[in-house]
Coordinates of C-alpha atoms and ligand atoms in Angstrom, one line a residue:
M190 CA -10.0 9.7 -12.4
T191 CA -6.9 11.8 -13.3
K192 CA -4.9 13.1 -10.3
L193 CA -3.3 16.5 -9.7
L194 CA -0.2 17.1 -11.8
K195 CA 2.2 18.8 -9.5
S196 CA 3.8 22.1 -10.5
W197 CA 6.9 23.9 -9.2
V198 CA 4.5 26.8 -9.1
E199 CA 3.3 26.2 -5.5
S200 CA -0.1 28.0 -5.8
A201 CA -1.0 25.6 -8.6
N202 CA -1.1 22.7 -6.3
S203 CA -3.8 23.8 -4.0
P204 CA -7.0 21.8 -4.3
D205 CA -8.8 25.2 -4.2
T206 CA -7.1 26.8 -7.2
P207 CA -9.1 26.8 -10.4
F208 CA -5.9 26.7 -12.4
P209 CA -3.9 23.7 -11.5
L210 CA -1.3 22.4 -14.1
N211 CA -4.1 20.0 -15.3
N212 CA -6.0 23.0 -16.7
L213 CA -3.7 25.6 -18.5
P214 CA -6.4 27.8 -19.8
Y215 CA -5.7 30.5 -22.4
G216 CA -6.4 34.1 -21.8
V217 CA -5.3 37.6 -22.9
F218 CA -3.8 39.9 -20.2
S219 CA -2.1 43.3 -19.9
V220 CA 0.0 45.0 -17.1
D221 CA -0.4 48.7 -16.7
E222 CA 0.0 50.4 -20.1
D223 CA 1.6 47.3 -21.9
E224 CA 0.0 45.9 -25.0
P225 CA -2.4 42.9 -24.2
R226 CA -0.9 39.5 -25.1
C227 CA -1.5 35.8 -24.7
G228 CA -1.1 34.2 -21.3
V229 CA -1.8 31.0 -19.5
A230 CA -3.1 30.8 -15.9
I231 CA -1.2 28.7 -13.5
G232 CA -2.2 29.0 -9.9
D233 CA -2.4 32.6 -9.0
M234 CA 0.0 33.5 -11.8
I235 CA -0.1 34.1 -15.5
L236 CA 2.5 32.7 -17.8
D237 CA 3.6 35.2 -20.3
V238 CA 3.8 32.8 -23.2
A239 CA 4.3 35.8 -25.7
Y240 CA 7.6 36.5 -23.8
L241 CA 8.5 32.9 -23.8
E242 CA 7.9 32.5 -27.5
E243 CA 10.1 35.6 -28.1
E244 CA 12.9 34.0 -26.0
G245 CA 12.6 30.8 -28.1
V246 CA 11.4 28.7 -25.2
I247 CA 8.1 28.0 -27.0
A248 CA 8.3 27.5 -30.7
L249 CA 4.8 27.0 -32.3
D250 CA 5.0 28.2 -35.9
D251 CA 7.4 30.0 -38.3
E252 CA 5.7 33.2 -37.3
P253 CA 5.0 34.5 -33.8
A254 CA 1.5 33.4 -32.8
L255 CA 1.4 34.4 -29.0
D256 CA 2.4 38.1 -29.1
L257 CA -1.2 38.9 -30.0
P258 CA -4.3 40.1 -28.0
F259 CA -6.2 37.0 -29.1
W260 CA -5.9 33.2 -29.5
N261 CA -7.3 32.9 -33.0
E262 CA -4.0 32.3 -34.6
V263 CA -3.2 29.4 -32.4
M264 CA -6.7 27.9 -33.1
E265 CA -5.9 28.1 -36.8
L266 CA -2.8 26.0 -36.4
G267 CA -5.1 23.0 -35.7
P268 CA -5.3 20.2 -33.1
K269 CA -1.7 18.8 -33.6
K270 CA -0.3 22.2 -32.7
W271 CA -2.8 22.6 -29.8
A272 CA -1.5 19.3 -28.3
E273 CA 2.2 20.4 -28.9
L274 CA 1.7 23.6 -27.2
R275 CA -0.1 21.9 -24.2
A276 CA 2.7 19.3 -23.9
R277 CA 5.3 22.0 -23.9
L278 CA 3.6 24.2 -21.3
T279 CA 3.2 21.0 -19.1
D280 CA 6.9 20.2 -19.5
L281 CA 7.9 23.7 -18.6
L282 CA 5.7 23.9 -15.5
K283 CA 5.6 20.5 -14.0
E284 CA 7.8 19.3 -11.2
G285 CA 10.9 17.7 -12.6
G286 CA 10.2 18.9 -16.2
D287 CA 12.2 21.1 -18.3
H288 CA 14.3 23.3 -16.0
V289 CA 14.8 26.2 -18.4
L290 CA 12.2 28.3 -16.7
S291 CA 12.3 26.8 -13.1
S292 CA 16.1 27.2 -12.8
D293 CA 16.6 30.7 -14.3
A294 CA 15.4 33.3 -11.7
D295 CA 15.5 36.2 -14.2
M296 CA 13.5 34.3 -16.9
R297 CA 11.1 33.2 -14.3
A298 CA 10.5 36.7 -12.9
Q299 CA 9.8 37.9 -16.5
A300 CA 7.5 35.1 -17.4
L301 CA 5.4 34.7 -14.4
V302 CA 3.1 37.7 -13.7
P303 CA 0.9 37.7 -10.5
M304 CA -2.7 37.5 -11.9
A305 CA -3.7 40.2 -9.3
D306 CA -1.5 42.7 -11.1
T307 CA -3.2 42.2 -14.5
T308 CA -6.2 43.1 -16.5
L309 CA -7.9 40.4 -18.4
H310 CA -9.3 41.0 -21.9
L311 CA -11.6 39.0 -24.3
P312 CA -9.4 35.9 -25.0
F313 CA -10.3 35.8 -28.6
I314 CA -11.8 37.5 -31.5
V315 CA -15.5 36.3 -31.6
S316 CA -15.9 35.9 -35.3
E317 CA -19.6 35.0 -35.1
Y318 CA -22.0 34.1 -32.4
T319 CA -24.8 31.6 -32.4
D320 CA -27.0 30.7 -29.5
F321 CA -28.9 27.5 -28.9
Y322 CA -31.7 26.3 -26.8
A323 CA -30.5 22.7 -25.9
G324 CA -31.7 22.5 -22.2
K325 CA -34.9 20.5 -22.0
N326 CA -35.8 21.7 -18.5
H327 CA -35.4 25.3 -19.6
A328 CA -37.3 24.8 -22.8
M329 CA -40.2 23.2 -20.9
N330 CA -40.3 25.9 -18.2
V331 CA -40.0 28.7 -20.6
G332 CA -42.4 27.1 -23.1
T333 CA -45.0 26.6 -20.3
M334 CA -44.9 30.3 -19.4
F335 CA -44.9 31.7 -22.9
R336 CA -47.3 29.2 -24.6
G337 CA -48.9 27.1 -21.9
P338 CA -48.1 23.5 -20.8
E339 CA -49.6 21.8 -23.8
N340 CA -47.4 23.7 -26.2
A341 CA -44.4 23.9 -24.0
L342 CA -41.8 21.9 -26.1
P343 CA -41.9 22.8 -29.8
P344 CA -42.7 19.8 -32.1
N345 CA -39.0 20.0 -33.6
W346 CA -37.2 20.3 -30.3
L347 CA -36.4 16.5 -29.8
H348 CA -35.2 16.4 -33.4
I349 CA -33.1 19.6 -33.9
P350 CA -30.7 21.6 -31.7
I351 CA -32.7 24.8 -32.2
G352 CA -30.6 28.0 -32.4
Y353 CA -30.5 31.5 -33.7
N354 CA -27.7 33.8 -35.1
G355 CA -26.7 36.1 -32.3
R356 CA -24.4 39.3 -32.4
A357 CA -20.7 38.6 -32.1
S358 CA -20.3 42.5 -31.5
S359 CA -22.2 42.2 -28.2
V360 CA -19.9 39.6 -26.7
V361 CA -17.9 41.1 -23.7
V362 CA -15.4 39.8 -21.3
S363 CA -16.2 39.2 -17.6
G364 CA -16.2 42.5 -15.6
T365 CA -17.8 44.6 -18.2
D366 CA -20.8 46.6 -17.0
V367 CA -24.1 46.0 -18.7
R368 CA -26.6 48.8 -19.3
R369 CA -30.4 48.1 -19.0
P370 CA -31.7 48.4 -22.4
W371 CA -34.9 50.1 -23.7
G372 CA -37.1 48.3 -26.0
Q373 CA -40.5 47.9 -27.5
L374 CA -42.8 46.2 -25.0
K375 CA -46.4 45.0 -25.1
G376 CA -48.0 42.7 -22.5
P377 CA -50.9 40.4 -23.4
N378 CA -53.5 42.8 -22.0
D379 CA -52.0 46.0 -23.4
D380 CA -53.8 47.7 -26.4
A381 CA -50.5 49.0 -27.9
P382 CA -46.8 48.5 -27.5
R383 CA -44.7 51.2 -25.9
F384 CA -41.0 52.2 -25.9
E385 CA -39.6 51.9 -22.3
P386 CA -36.7 50.5 -20.3
C387 CA -36.8 46.7 -20.0
K388 CA -38.5 45.7 -16.7
R389 CA -37.7 42.0 -16.8
F390 CA -33.9 41.9 -17.4
D391 CA -32.4 38.5 -16.8
I392 CA -29.5 36.1 -17.1
E393 CA -29.0 32.9 -18.8
L394 CA -26.4 30.4 -17.4
E395 CA -24.8 28.8 -20.4
M396 CA -21.5 27.2 -21.6
G397 CA -19.9 28.6 -24.7
A398 CA -18.0 26.4 -27.1
I399 CA -15.4 27.9 -29.3
V400 CA -14.8 26.7 -32.8
G401 CA -11.0 26.3 -33.5
T402 CA -10.8 24.5 -36.8
P403 CA -12.6 26.3 -39.7
S404 CA -15.0 24.2 -42.0
E405 CA -16.7 24.9 -45.3
G406 CA -19.4 22.3 -45.6
P407 CA -21.3 19.7 -43.5
I408 CA -19.2 18.0 -40.9
T409 CA -20.0 15.0 -38.7
V410 CA -20.5 15.1 -35.0
Q411 CA -17.1 13.5 -34.5
E412 CA -15.5 16.1 -36.7
A413 CA -17.4 18.9 -34.8
D414 CA -16.0 17.6 -31.6
D415 CA -12.4 17.6 -33.1
A416 CA -13.0 21.1 -34.3
I417 CA -13.8 22.6 -31.0
F418 CA -11.0 24.4 -29.3
G419 CA -12.3 24.9 -25.9
Y420 CA -15.1 26.2 -23.6
V421 CA -16.0 29.3 -21.5
L422 CA -18.8 30.2 -19.1
L423 CA -21.4 32.3 -20.9
N424 CA -24.1 34.7 -19.6
D425 CA -26.6 35.5 -22.3
W426 CA -28.3 38.5 -20.8
S427 CA -32.0 38.5 -21.8
A428 CA -34.8 41.1 -21.8
R429 CA -37.8 39.0 -21.2
D430 CA -40.5 41.7 -21.8
I431 CA -38.8 42.7 -25.1
Q432 CA -38.5 39.0 -25.9
A433 CA -42.0 37.9 -25.2
W434 CA -43.4 40.7 -27.7
E435 CA -40.8 40.3 -30.6
Y436 CA -39.9 36.6 -30.7
Q437 CA -42.6 35.2 -33.1
P438 CA -42.0 34.1 -35.7
L439 CA -38.3 34.7 -36.2
G440 CA -37.0 34.2 -32.6
P441 CA -35.2 36.6 -30.3
F442 CA -33.7 39.7 -31.7
Q443 CA -33.2 42.8 -29.5
A444 CA -34.0 40.9 -26.4
K445 CA -30.7 39.2 -26.8
A446 CA -28.5 41.9 -28.3
T447 CA -27.5 44.0 -25.4
A448 CA -24.6 42.0 -24.2
T449 CA -23.3 38.3 -23.6
T450 CA -20.6 38.1 -21.1
I451 CA -18.0 35.3 -21.3
S452 CA -15.4 34.3 -18.6
P453 CA -11.9 35.4 -19.3
W454 CA -10.2 31.9 -19.8
I455 CA -10.6 29.4 -22.5
V456 CA -10.6 26.1 -20.9
T457 CA -9.3 23.5 -23.6
K458 CA -11.0 20.3 -24.5
A459 CA -7.8 18.6 -23.4
A460 CA -8.2 19.9 -19.8
L461 CA -11.8 18.7 -19.8
E462 CA -11.1 15.3 -21.3
P463 CA -11.3 13.3 -18.0
F464 CA -14.8 14.8 -17.4
R465 CA -16.6 13.7 -20.5
T466 CA -20.2 12.3 -20.1
S467 CA -23.0 11.3 -22.5
T468 CA -26.0 13.2 -23.2
P469 CA -29.2 11.8 -21.6
D470 CA -31.2 9.0 -23.1
R471 CA -32.9 10.1 -26.4
E472 CA -36.8 10.4 -26.2
K473 CA -36.9 10.2 -30.0
P474 CA -34.2 8.6 -32.1
L475 CA -32.1 11.4 -33.8
L476 CA -31.3 11.3 -37.4
P477 CA -28.1 9.6 -38.1
Y478 CA -26.1 12.9 -38.8
L479 CA -26.9 14.0 -35.2
Q480 CA -25.9 10.8 -33.5
E481 CA -23.0 11.0 -31.1
P482 CA -20.1 8.4 -31.6
G483 CA -19.2 8.8 -27.9
P484 CA -19.7 11.1 -24.8
M485 CA -19.4 14.8 -25.8
L486 CA -20.9 16.5 -22.9
Y487 CA -18.9 17.4 -19.7
D488 CA -19.4 17.0 -16.0
I489 CA -19.0 20.6 -15.0
D490 CA -20.6 22.1 -11.6
L491 CA -22.2 25.4 -12.4
E492 CA -23.6 28.1 -10.0
V493 CA -24.8 31.7 -10.2
S494 CA -24.8 34.3 -7.4
L495 CA -26.4 37.6 -7.2
A496 CA -25.2 40.5 -5.0
P497 CA -27.3 43.8 -4.7
E498 CA -25.2 46.9 -4.9
G499 CA -22.8 47.1 -1.9
K500 CA -24.1 43.8 -0.4
S501 CA -23.1 40.2 0.0
E502 CA -23.9 37.7 -2.6
T503 CA -26.4 34.9 -2.5
T504 CA -26.1 31.7 -4.6
I505 CA -29.4 31.6 -6.6
T506 CA -28.9 28.4 -8.5
R507 CA -26.6 25.3 -8.8
T508 CA -26.7 22.9 -11.7
N509 CA -24.5 20.8 -14.0
Y510 CA -23.6 21.2 -17.7
S511 CA -24.3 17.3 -18.1
V512 CA -28.2 17.9 -18.0
M513 CA -28.1 19.2 -21.5
Y514 CA -30.0 17.3 -24.3
Y515 CA -27.6 18.2 -27.0
S516 CA -23.7 18.7 -26.8
A517 CA -21.9 21.4 -28.4
A518 CA -20.5 18.9 -30.9
Q519 CA -24.0 18.1 -32.0
Q520 CA -24.9 21.8 -32.4
L521 CA -21.9 22.5 -34.4
A522 CA -22.6 19.5 -36.7
H523 CA -26.2 20.7 -37.1
H524 CA -25.0 24.2 -37.7
T525 CA -23.0 23.1 -40.8
T526 CA -25.7 20.9 -42.5
S527 CA -26.7 23.9 -44.7
G528 CA -23.2 24.3 -45.9
C529 CA -22.7 27.2 -43.4
P530 CA -19.0 28.0 -43.1
M531 CA -17.6 28.0 -39.6
N532 CA -14.5 30.0 -38.6
A533 CA -11.8 30.0 -35.9
G534 CA -13.4 32.0 -33.2
D535 CA -17.0 31.0 -33.8
L536 CA -18.8 31.0 -30.4
L537 CA -21.7 28.7 -29.7
G538 CA -23.9 29.3 -26.8
S539 CA -25.3 26.0 -25.2
G540 CA -28.7 27.4 -24.3
T541 CA -29.7 27.9 -20.7
I542 CA -28.6 25.2 -18.4
S543 CA -31.4 24.3 -15.9
G544 CA -31.6 21.1 -13.9
P545 CA -34.8 19.3 -13.1
E546 CA -35.2 20.9 -9.7
K547 CA -36.3 24.4 -8.9
H548 CA -33.1 25.4 -7.3
E549 CA -31.2 24.1 -10.4
R550 CA -32.8 26.6 -12.9
G551 CA -30.4 28.8 -15.0
A552 CA -32.5 32.0 -15.3
L553 CA -34.5 34.2 -13.0
L554 CA -37.5 34.0 -15.3
E555 CA -37.6 30.2 -14.3
L556 CA -36.6 30.6 -10.7
S557 CA -39.2 33.2 -10.1
W558 CA -41.6 31.6 -12.4
G559 CA -42.2 34.7 -14.6
G560 CA -42.1 36.9 -11.4
K561 CA -44.9 35.0 -9.6
E562 CA -42.7 33.5 -7.1
P563 CA -39.9 36.0 -6.2
I564 CA -36.7 34.2 -4.8
A565 CA -35.3 35.2 -1.4
L566 CA -31.8 36.6 -1.0
E567 CA -29.8 36.2 2.1
T568 CA -29.8 40.0 2.5
G569 CA -33.6 39.7 3.3
E570 CA -34.4 41.2 -0.2
E571 CA -36.4 39.4 -2.9
R572 CA -35.8 39.2 -6.7
S573 CA -38.0 38.4 -9.6
F574 CA -35.7 39.9 -12.2
I575 CA -32.4 41.8 -12.0
E576 CA -32.4 45.2 -10.4
D577 CA -30.1 48.2 -11.0
G578 CA -26.8 47.7 -9.3
D579 CA -27.1 43.9 -9.0
T580 CA -23.9 41.9 -9.8
L581 CA -24.3 38.5 -11.3
T582 CA -21.5 35.9 -11.2
L583 CA -21.4 32.6 -12.9
K584 CA -18.8 30.1 -11.6
G585 CA -18.0 26.7 -13.0
A586 CA -15.6 23.9 -12.2
A587 CA -15.0 20.3 -13.2
K588 CA -14.0 18.4 -9.9
G589 CA -11.2 15.9 -10.2
D590 CA -9.3 13.9 -7.5
G591 CA -7.7 16.7 -5.4
Y592 CA -8.0 19.3 -8.0
Q593 CA -10.5 21.3 -10.1
I594 CA -10.7 22.7 -13.5
G595 CA -12.2 26.3 -13.2
F596 CA -13.0 28.9 -15.8
G597 CA -12.5 32.1 -13.7
D598 CA -15.7 34.0 -12.8
C599 CA -18.1 35.3 -15.4
V600 CA -19.2 38.7 -13.8
G601 CA -21.4 41.5 -14.8
T602 CA -23.1 44.5 -13.0
L603 CA -26.3 46.0 -14.3
L604 CA -26.2 49.8 -14.7
P605 CA -29.5 51.7 -14.8
A606 CA -31.1 52.5 -18.1
H607 CA -30.2 55.9 -19.7
K608 CA -32.9 58.5 -19.0
D609 CA -33.5 58.9 -22.6
P610 CA -31.6 56.7 -25.1
Y611 CA -32.2 59.2 -28.1
K612 CA -31.0 62.3 -26.3
R613 CA -27.9 63.7 -28.2
Ligands
CA907 CA1 -29.6 31.9 -24.6

């Protein structure tokens, strides 16, 4: 297992920091009223790479690529440039590396900004958003609740990474409040549908993969893996009562369109390289175009906490990304089979990540078994679904030898529904 790479930025050497030199995740930050620009997390600081590019310390392309409020330009430069940038950043920040930054106090003061003084923004322009359904435990649990145990797993599930086209416009960065939606609801015993605030608002614990290299026709699983720029944590907020009524036959629509929250830092594939792991054994052989040439999942510990308004948080689930049946590379390869073009900034949600055990489930729908078994919080309260004022936090870390690769928390607070959404 790879060891901690030591940096002259002291806070990056702590075993507890999510952002050691091994990580170097990409975000967009601003200070006070300054324009948002590209930055790289290192310990408790942000490296202002837009400034370093301006000073000629980093040279990626003929045109500046880092003085922008998104990383899409860098994505479009391709894997060779991604590797060059990572190598340059490592050299600038490592102990005994290039001294241009470490030896120049004025430049250092300009280039390293305390993260606590910054505002973080969406790290890239989400060009498109597709959400998958690749966790078998989740699919079994939800299928059992929605259709009964005999029909839990759809007949195509072991052959196709099932997905639907989501809404890029609804993707928000961690820290953005989410408003409880209204929608059309009808329970199985109701005579007619009604238009009301959602009563079963939920989370989905997922990983998001970000496409870096565009494609125009079908690509292989290996090409898909090569095209992925990095990963974020993703909370696919879900209105279960709206979903249950609307989803057949074309899948979720308004139930998933309120918001999807992502963590603020793009963790690159290079940082996750030591944590690659294989998908579980196939229960049915996959068609050749979906077969993985090597390990394409990652060993990333995940957890979710819930804090009622003004109260302390309780960890409500703990699981690992490696339980997924399909990798993001398989999903991306499948996505292109039709000839569907993929763009830099295309976001692919993994599907809810639920482990086999009850305390490993990645949605309240599963944790409370559709509300029949509310979960206990450390505050003494119970929850079946999210209540107004609750704050949900997703956390993730790949654990190395004396260091960890973190993503930054993926946080959102639920605001109450508007009294009347059509009141003007
Ligand atoms: Ca989802």
